[in-house]
Coordinates of C-alpha atoms in Angstrom, one line a residue:
Chain C
M189 CA 0.1 0.2 0.1
L190 CA 2.7 2.6 1.0
K191 CA 5.2 1.5 -1.9
K192 CA 2.7 2.8 -4.4
L193 CA 3.1 6.2 -3.1
S194 CA 6.4 7.9 -4.1
H195 CA 6.8 11.1 -2.1
F196 CA 7.1 11.5 1.6
V197 CA 7.0 14.9 3.6
R198 CA 7.4 15.5 7.2
L199 CA 4.7 18.1 8.2
E200 CA 6.3 20.5 9.9
N201 CA 3.7 23.5 9.8
R202 CA 1.3 21.1 11.8
A203 CA 1.1 20.0 15.2
I204 CA -1.2 17.5 17.4
I205 CA -3.2 18.6 20.2
S206 CA -4.7 16.1 22.8
I207 CA -8.2 16.4 24.5
K208 CA -8.8 13.8 26.8
G209 CA -11.6 13.5 29.2
R210 CA -15.1 11.7 29.6
E211 CA -16.9 14.2 27.8
V212 CA -14.7 14.8 24.9
C213 CA -16.6 13.2 22.2
E214 CA -20.0 15.0 23.6
I215 CA -18.1 18.4 23.6
L216 CA -16.6 18.4 20.3
Q217 CA -19.8 16.9 18.6
G218 CA -21.3 20.3 19.5
I219 CA -18.7 22.8 18.1
T220 CA -17.7 20.4 15.0
T221 CA -19.4 20.2 11.5
N222 CA -18.6 16.7 11.0
D223 CA -20.4 13.9 13.0
L224 CA -17.6 12.5 15.5
R225 CA -20.0 9.5 16.0
L226 CA -19.0 8.2 12.2
I227 CA -15.2 8.3 12.7
Q228 CA -13.2 5.3 11.9
Q229 CA -9.7 6.4 12.7
S230 CA -9.1 10.0 11.3
Q231 CA -11.8 12.6 10.6
S232 CA -11.9 16.3 8.7
T233 CA -14.1 18.9 10.4
L234 CA -14.4 22.5 11.5
F235 CA -14.5 24.5 14.4
L236 CA -16.9 27.6 13.3
G237 CA -17.9 30.8 15.2
T238 CA -21.4 31.4 16.0
N239 CA -21.6 33.6 12.5
G240 CA -21.1 29.9 10.5
R241 CA -17.5 31.8 9.8
I242 CA -14.6 29.0 10.1
I243 CA -12.5 29.7 13.0
S244 CA -10.3 26.8 11.8
E245 CA -10.1 23.2 10.4
A246 CA -8.6 20.3 11.9
I247 CA -8.0 16.6 11.2
L248 CA -9.5 14.6 14.2
H249 CA -7.8 11.3 14.9
R250 CA -8.9 8.5 17.5
P251 CA -5.5 7.0 19.2
Q252 CA -5.4 3.1 19.9
I253 CA -3.5 2.0 23.0
Q254 CA -2.0 -1.6 23.6
K255 CA -3.7 -3.7 26.0
N256 CA -4.0 -6.9 27.3
G257 CA -1.8 -7.6 23.7
S258 CA -4.2 -5.5 21.1
W259 CA -5.0 -2.7 20.5
Q260 CA -7.8 -0.6 21.6
Y261 CA -9.3 2.5 20.6
C262 CA -9.4 5.3 23.1
N263 CA -13.3 6.4 23.7
D264 CA -12.1 9.4 25.8
E265 CA -9.6 11.1 24.0
I266 CA -9.0 12.6 20.4
W267 CA -6.0 13.7 18.7
M268 CA -6.4 17.4 17.0
D269 CA -4.5 17.7 14.2
I270 CA -4.2 21.5 13.3
D271 CA -2.4 24.5 11.9
R272 CA 0.9 24.9 14.5
D273 CA 0.3 29.1 14.2
L274 CA -3.0 28.6 15.2
K275 CA -2.5 26.3 18.2
S276 CA -3.6 29.1 20.7
S277 CA -6.3 30.1 19.1
I278 CA -8.3 26.5 18.9
I279 CA -7.1 25.9 22.5
N280 CA -8.6 29.1 23.7
H281 CA -12.0 28.8 21.5
I282 CA -12.7 25.0 22.6
K283 CA -11.6 26.8 26.4
K284 CA -14.4 28.6 26.4
F285 CA -17.2 25.8 26.2
L286 CA -15.8 24.1 29.1
I287 CA -17.4 25.4 31.5
R288 CA -18.4 22.5 33.6
K289 CA -16.4 19.8 32.1
K290 CA -13.2 18.0 33.4
V291 CA -11.2 17.9 30.5
S292 CA -7.5 18.1 30.0
I293 CA -6.1 19.3 26.7
S294 CA -2.1 18.9 26.3
D295 CA 0.1 20.2 23.8
Y296 CA 2.2 17.4 22.1
S297 CA 3.3 19.5 19.2
D298 CA 7.3 18.6 20.3
Q299 CA 6.5 15.0 21.0
L300 CA 4.7 13.5 18.0
Q301 CA 5.1 14.5 14.4
I302 CA 3.1 14.4 11.6
F303 CA 4.1 13.1 7.9
Q304 CA 2.3 12.4 4.8
F305 CA 3.0 10.0 2.0
Y306 CA 1.6 11.0 -1.2
G307 CA 2.2 11.2 -5.0
P308 CA 1.0 12.1 -8.4
N309 CA -2.2 10.3 -9.6
V310 CA -2.6 8.5 -6.4
V311 CA -5.8 5.8 -6.4
L312 CA -6.1 4.2 -3.3
E313 CA -8.7 1.8 -2.8
N314 CA -9.6 2.4 1.1
Q315 CA -11.7 4.9 2.0
E316 CA -11.0 8.2 3.6
G317 CA -10.0 8.3 7.0
E318 CA -9.6 4.5 7.2
P319 CA -6.7 3.0 9.1
I320 CA -3.8 1.4 7.5
V321 CA -1.9 -1.4 8.9
D322 CA 1.7 -0.8 8.5
P323 CA 3.3 -3.7 9.8
E324 CA 7.2 -2.4 9.3
N325 CA 5.8 0.4 12.2
D326 CA 3.6 -1.0 14.5
L327 CA 6.1 -2.1 17.2
S328 CA 4.7 -1.6 20.7
E329 CA 4.9 -2.7 24.3
E330 CA 1.7 -2.5 26.7
G331 CA 0.3 0.7 27.4
D332 CA 1.8 2.5 23.9
Y333 CA -0.1 4.5 21.8
R334 CA -0.4 3.0 18.2
N335 CA 0.9 5.0 15.1
I336 CA -1.5 6.4 13.6
V337 CA -1.7 5.8 10.1
A338 CA -4.8 6.4 7.9
V339 CA -5.9 7.6 4.3
D340 CA -6.2 11.1 4.3
P341 CA -9.7 11.8 5.6
R342 CA -10.1 14.6 2.9
S343 CA -9.5 13.1 0.1
S344 CA -7.7 9.6 -0.8
S345 CA -5.8 11.5 -3.2
L346 CA -4.1 13.2 -1.1
G347 CA -2.1 9.9 -0.1
I348 CA -1.8 8.5 3.5
R349 CA -1.1 10.3 6.9
M350 CA 0.7 9.1 9.7
I351 CA 1.3 10.6 13.0
T352 CA 4.3 9.1 15.2
N353 CA 6.7 10.0 17.6
D354 CA 9.7 9.6 15.4
M355 CA 11.0 9.4 11.4
P356 CA 9.1 6.1 9.9
N357 CA 11.5 3.3 8.6
L358 CA 11.0 4.5 5.2
Q359 CA 13.8 1.4 3.8
Q360 CA 11.2 -0.7 2.3
N361 CA 9.9 2.3 0.5
D362 CA 11.2 3.4 -2.4
V363 CA 10.0 7.2 -1.4
K364 CA 11.6 10.8 -2.5
I365 CA 11.4 12.6 1.0
E366 CA 10.3 16.2 0.0
N367 CA 10.5 19.3 1.7
L368 CA 7.1 21.3 2.6
D369 CA 6.6 23.3 -0.7
H370 CA 6.1 20.3 -2.5
F371 CA 3.3 19.3 -0.7
E372 CA 2.0 22.4 -0.5
M373 CA 2.0 22.9 -3.9
S374 CA 0.3 19.5 -4.5
R375 CA -2.4 20.0 -2.1
L376 CA -3.2 23.3 -2.9
T377 CA -3.4 22.4 -6.5
Q378 CA -6.3 20.4 -5.5
A379 CA -8.1 23.3 -4.1
I380 CA -7.7 21.9 -0.2
F381 CA -6.9 24.5 1.7
E382 CA -5.7 24.9 5.3
G383 CA -4.5 26.9 8.0
K384 CA -4.5 30.7 7.6
E385 CA -5.9 30.1 4.0
V386 CA -9.4 29.3 5.4
I387 CA -9.8 31.6 8.6
N388 CA -13.4 33.6 8.5
K389 CA -14.3 32.1 5.2
I390 CA -17.7 30.2 4.9
P391 CA -16.8 26.1 4.5
F392 CA -18.5 26.3 1.2
Q393 CA -16.3 29.0 -0.3
V394 CA -13.2 26.8 0.3
N395 CA -14.6 23.6 -0.7
F396 CA -15.0 21.6 2.8
D397 CA -17.8 20.4 1.5
F398 CA -16.4 18.4 -1.3
W399 CA -13.8 16.8 1.5
N400 CA -15.7 15.3 3.6
S401 CA -15.9 17.6 6.5
I402 CA -19.3 18.6 6.9
N403 CA -22.1 16.3 7.6
L404 CA -25.5 18.2 6.9
N405 CA -27.6 15.4 8.4
K406 CA -26.1 16.0 12.4
G407 CA -27.9 17.9 14.8
C408 CA -27.2 21.2 16.4
Y409 CA -23.5 22.6 16.3
V410 CA -22.1 26.3 16.6
G411 CA -22.5 27.5 13.2
Q412 CA -24.7 25.2 12.1
E413 CA -27.6 27.5 11.2
L414 CA -26.0 29.5 8.6
T415 CA -23.9 26.0 7.2
A416 CA -27.3 24.3 7.0
R417 CA -29.1 27.1 5.2
S418 CA -26.5 28.0 2.6
Y419 CA -26.8 24.4 1.4
H420 CA -30.3 23.9 1.3
T421 CA -31.6 27.6 0.3
G422 CA -28.7 29.8 -0.2
V423 CA -25.9 30.2 -3.3
I424 CA -22.5 30.0 -2.9
R425 CA -21.5 33.2 -4.5
K426 CA -17.9 32.3 -4.8
R427 CA -15.4 29.4 -4.5
L428 CA -11.7 29.5 -4.0
L429 CA -9.7 27.3 -7.2
P430 CA -6.5 26.6 -8.4
F431 CA -5.3 28.1 -11.7
K432 CA -1.7 28.4 -14.0
I433 CA -1.0 31.0 -15.9
V434 CA -0.4 29.8 -19.7
S435 CA 2.7 31.2 -20.2
N436 CA 6.2 30.0 -21.1
D437 CA 7.8 33.7 -19.2
N438 CA 7.5 34.1 -15.4
T439 CA 4.6 36.3 -14.3
G440 CA 4.6 39.1 -11.9
N441 CA 2.2 39.7 -8.8
L442 CA -1.4 38.9 -10.1
Q443 CA -2.7 40.1 -6.8
D444 CA -6.6 41.0 -7.2
L445 CA -6.8 41.3 -10.6
I446 CA -10.1 40.6 -12.2
I447 CA -10.4 37.4 -14.0
S448 CA -12.6 37.6 -16.8
H449 CA -14.3 36.1 -20.3
D450 CA -14.5 38.5 -23.3
S451 CA -16.2 41.5 -20.7
Q452 CA -17.7 39.4 -18.3
E453 CA -16.0 39.0 -14.6
V454 CA -15.6 35.4 -13.7
G455 CA -13.2 35.8 -10.6
K456 CA -10.5 37.7 -8.6
V457 CA -7.0 36.8 -8.1
V458 CA -6.4 36.2 -4.7
K459 CA -2.3 35.4 -4.9
N460 CA 0.0 33.8 -7.4
I461 CA 3.5 32.5 -7.2
N462 CA 4.6 32.7 -10.2
N463 CA 2.3 30.6 -12.7
F464 CA 0.3 28.8 -10.4
G465 CA -2.2 30.5 -8.1
I466 CA -5.7 30.9 -6.5
A467 CA -8.3 33.0 -7.3
N468 CA -12.2 33.6 -6.1
I469 CA -14.3 32.3 -8.9
N470 CA -17.5 33.3 -9.2
Y471 CA -18.1 30.0 -11.0
L472 CA -22.0 29.4 -11.5
D473 CA -22.4 30.6 -14.8
I474 CA -19.1 29.7 -16.6
N475 CA -17.5 26.6 -18.5
L476 CA -14.8 25.4 -16.2
E477 CA -12.9 24.0 -19.0
K478 CA -12.6 27.8 -21.0
E479 CA -9.2 30.0 -20.8
Y480 CA -9.8 33.4 -19.2
Q481 CA -8.2 36.6 -19.0
V482 CA -6.3 38.1 -16.4
G483 CA -4.3 41.6 -16.8
D484 CA -2.7 40.3 -20.1
K485 CA -2.2 37.0 -19.3
I486 CA -4.1 33.7 -20.0
L487 CA -5.5 31.3 -17.4
S488 CA -7.2 28.4 -16.7
L489 CA -8.3 26.4 -14.1
I490 CA -6.7 23.3 -12.5
L491 CA -9.4 20.6 -12.0
Q492 CA -8.0 17.3 -11.1
D493 CA -10.2 14.5 -10.8
K494 CA -12.1 14.9 -7.7
L495 CA -12.3 18.7 -7.8
R496 CA -13.8 18.8 -11.4
S497 CA -16.5 15.6 -10.1
N498 CA -17.3 17.6 -7.2
L499 CA -17.8 21.0 -8.7
I500 CA -19.7 19.5 -12.0
K501 CA -22.1 18.0 -9.2
Y502 CA -22.5 21.0 -7.4
I503 CA -23.2 23.1 -10.5
E504 CA -25.8 20.9 -11.5
L505 CA -27.6 20.7 -8.0
I506 CA -27.9 24.8 -8.6
Q507 CA -29.0 24.5 -12.2
S508 CA -31.7 22.1 -10.9
R509 CA -32.9 24.1 -8.3
K510 CA -33.3 26.9 -10.1
S511 CA -35.6 24.9 -12.9
Chain L
M190 CA -46.5 7.0 69.7
L191 CA -45.0 10.0 67.4
R192 CA -43.8 8.6 64.2
I193 CA -41.6 10.6 62.2
S194 CA -42.4 10.5 58.6
K195 CA -39.3 9.6 56.4
T196 CA -40.3 11.8 54.0
L197 CA -40.7 14.8 56.5
F198 CA -37.5 14.1 57.5
S199 CA -35.8 14.0 54.4
T200 CA -37.7 17.5 53.2
L201 CA -36.3 19.2 56.2
T202 CA -32.5 17.6 55.9
N203 CA -32.4 18.7 52.0
F204 CA -33.8 22.3 52.2
N205 CA -31.6 22.6 55.4
R206 CA -28.5 21.2 55.4
F207 CA -26.3 23.5 53.3
T208 CA -25.7 26.9 53.2
Y209 CA -26.6 28.6 50.1
H210 CA -27.1 31.9 48.9
T211 CA -30.0 33.8 48.0
I212 CA -31.2 35.4 45.0
N213 CA -31.5 39.2 45.1
D214 CA -32.1 41.0 42.5
Q215 CA -30.1 39.0 39.9
I216 CA -32.9 36.9 38.5
K217 CA -36.9 37.9 38.3
L218 CA -39.5 35.6 37.5
T219 CA -42.8 36.5 36.0
D220 CA -45.9 36.2 38.1
F221 CA -47.4 33.7 35.7
C222 CA -43.9 31.7 35.7
I223 CA -44.3 31.6 39.7
Q224 CA -47.9 30.6 39.5
E225 CA -47.1 27.6 37.3
I226 CA -44.2 26.3 39.6
K227 CA -46.6 26.4 42.2
R228 CA -49.2 24.7 40.0
K229 CA -46.4 21.9 38.9
Q230 CA -45.6 21.7 42.7
T231 CA -49.2 20.5 43.5
T232 CA -49.1 18.3 41.0
K233 CA -46.4 16.4 39.8
F234 CA -43.3 17.9 41.3
T235 CA -44.4 17.9 45.0
N236 CA -41.3 19.5 47.1
K237 CA -39.1 20.1 44.3
F238 CA -38.4 23.4 42.9
L239 CA -37.1 24.7 39.5
R240 CA -33.5 24.7 38.5
L241 CA -32.0 26.5 35.7
G242 CA -28.8 25.3 34.1
V243 CA -26.4 26.6 31.2
D244 CA -24.0 24.1 29.8
G245 CA -21.3 24.8 27.0
A246 CA -20.5 22.9 23.7
Q247 CA -24.6 22.4 23.2
G248 CA -27.0 24.1 21.0
C249 CA -26.9 25.9 17.8
S250 CA -25.0 29.2 19.6
G251 CA -22.4 27.3 21.7
F252 CA -24.7 27.2 25.0
K253 CA -27.9 26.0 26.4
Y254 CA -30.2 26.7 29.1
S255 CA -31.5 23.6 31.0
F256 CA -35.0 23.9 33.0
N257 CA -35.5 20.5 35.7
F258 CA -37.2 20.3 38.6
D259 CA -34.7 19.4 41.3
D260 CA -34.8 18.4 45.1
Q261 CA -31.4 18.7 45.7
V262 CA -29.9 22.5 47.2
L263 CA -25.9 22.5 47.1
E264 CA -23.1 24.6 48.5
D265 CA -22.7 26.7 46.0
D266 CA -26.5 27.5 44.7
Y267 CA -28.3 30.9 44.7
V268 CA -31.7 30.2 46.2
L269 CA -35.3 32.3 45.3
K270 CA -37.7 31.8 48.3
I271 CA -41.3 32.6 48.3
Q272 CA -43.2 32.7 51.4
N273 CA -40.0 31.0 52.9
E274 CA -39.9 27.8 50.7
I275 CA -37.6 27.4 47.9
I276 CA -38.8 27.8 44.4
F277 CA -36.3 28.6 41.8
V278 CA -32.9 27.6 42.2
V279 CA -29.2 28.1 39.8
D280 CA -25.5 27.3 40.8
E281 CA -22.7 29.7 41.0
I282 CA -21.7 29.2 37.4
T283 CA -25.1 29.7 35.8
L284 CA -25.6 32.5 37.9
K285 CA -22.7 34.7 36.0
F286 CA -24.5 33.5 32.4
V287 CA -28.0 34.6 33.3
N288 CA -27.3 37.6 35.7
G289 CA -30.3 39.9 35.0
C290 CA -32.7 37.9 33.2
I291 CA -36.1 37.8 33.3
I292 CA -37.3 34.0 33.5
D293 CA -41.2 33.6 32.4
Y294 CA -43.3 30.4 31.0
E295 CA -44.8 30.2 27.9
N296 CA -47.9 28.2 27.2
K297 CA -48.7 28.4 23.7
M298 CA -49.5 25.5 20.9
I299 CA -46.1 25.3 19.8
R300 CA -44.6 24.8 23.2
A301 CA -45.5 25.2 27.5
A302 CA -42.1 25.5 28.7
F303 CA -40.4 27.7 30.9
Y304 CA -37.4 30.1 28.9
V305 CA -35.6 32.9 29.7
Q306 CA -37.1 36.3 28.4
E307 CA -34.3 38.4 27.5
N308 CA -30.6 38.0 28.6
P309 CA -28.3 40.9 28.9
N310 CA -25.5 38.9 29.1
A311 CA -26.0 36.8 25.6
E312 CA -24.3 38.4 21.9
K313 CA -26.8 35.9 20.2
S314 CA -29.7 33.7 20.9
C315 CA -31.4 31.1 19.1
S316 CA -35.2 31.3 17.8
C317 CA -35.5 28.3 20.1
K318 CA -34.6 29.9 23.0
A319 CA -32.9 27.3 24.4
S320 CA -29.2 28.3 23.0
F321 CA -27.3 31.3 23.1
A322 CA -23.9 32.9 22.6
P323 CA -22.6 34.6 25.7
K324 CA -20.7 37.6 25.2
P325 CA -17.0 37.4 25.3
E326 CA -16.1 38.7 28.4
L327 CA -18.1 36.5 30.3
L328 CA -15.7 33.6 29.1

């Protein structure tokens, strides 16, 4: 399984925070967008404010402990996989809701590290969020936590996420160790956003409905009103999507430039690095495959398989509601 | 021979064993609300009082009111008495969130329930009247 993925990176921009206590699952269920009862090994979710805007995204993992020779999932502990720079703001947000609960929050950002195995054109048969047993790195003693190895819950095209306390043994795998920028580029070209990129945005604007992060059948949680309403009756006005400039030369700064087709405004550039960037696209009326103008350049959207199929499905949904 | 009834004894001890505080003007109950509590005390909830609680990580705005009929008064409780009988109780933590509120009873077709009429400490409240978001200073 891991052998199919050709790249490996240590995600130094992420950190693990542990929340432990009898009522942990109940608390998180009331303040996140995804249904924690459905978690297997890992689950992507969002913490929203009462105004329905994102406080932070997180990947929740259920740790396992070795007991009497077998692995058991902990019922009272969840590990949150979050952006390192947002650690304190997330912890402060969660603490607001703990008025009577006995819960302990521990910062494991120095003890635990997060790694990703990924590659171009990854096609994994396992479901997102499902655990993967990696016999090479599964040694343990009684009371140890198990290394967490799971298909990235956001999309299987991101590969496999691993949490452990040391560099894993890679001898059997034919992987290339990359730096963080390489993985970030791979992630951004799929329109999967993290950390500060999503703060204060509406979840749909940054595509979290595509990446298994929002459960629309769940009961009350903070920010649910706007989220449910936006999906069922509202219109998503814009989405953040990746683009490339069709050009052989280097491109300057395109920030805030209008993207248009003929004379119709189609979107606005958020930022770019050379010939790659991300833009807010008001995509409802556009043909995704076309080429557009920005400044004096030509632009086309990068639409990898999962992103394309999700977008097409959503556009069809909107159009069927109009008729 | 006089027999000291067990129920009489337990009622007395529940009310008098702990030292609790009194609600002065921090929370007000409407007349309709008091009437309804008394009515419930004569029918279903004898020797009990209305307790208002606030809990976190619940409801669409993050915090939720809960109304229950209870018979245990604890040390950090704040108590409202009418004619020397306890009819309404909140604990210390809850009082922080409901200080200055008016409690009422709503008897409509859609719902018959106790509710918090207006909470000056809330930044946002839900249309269901059960969930609210406290002002950031309180957290």
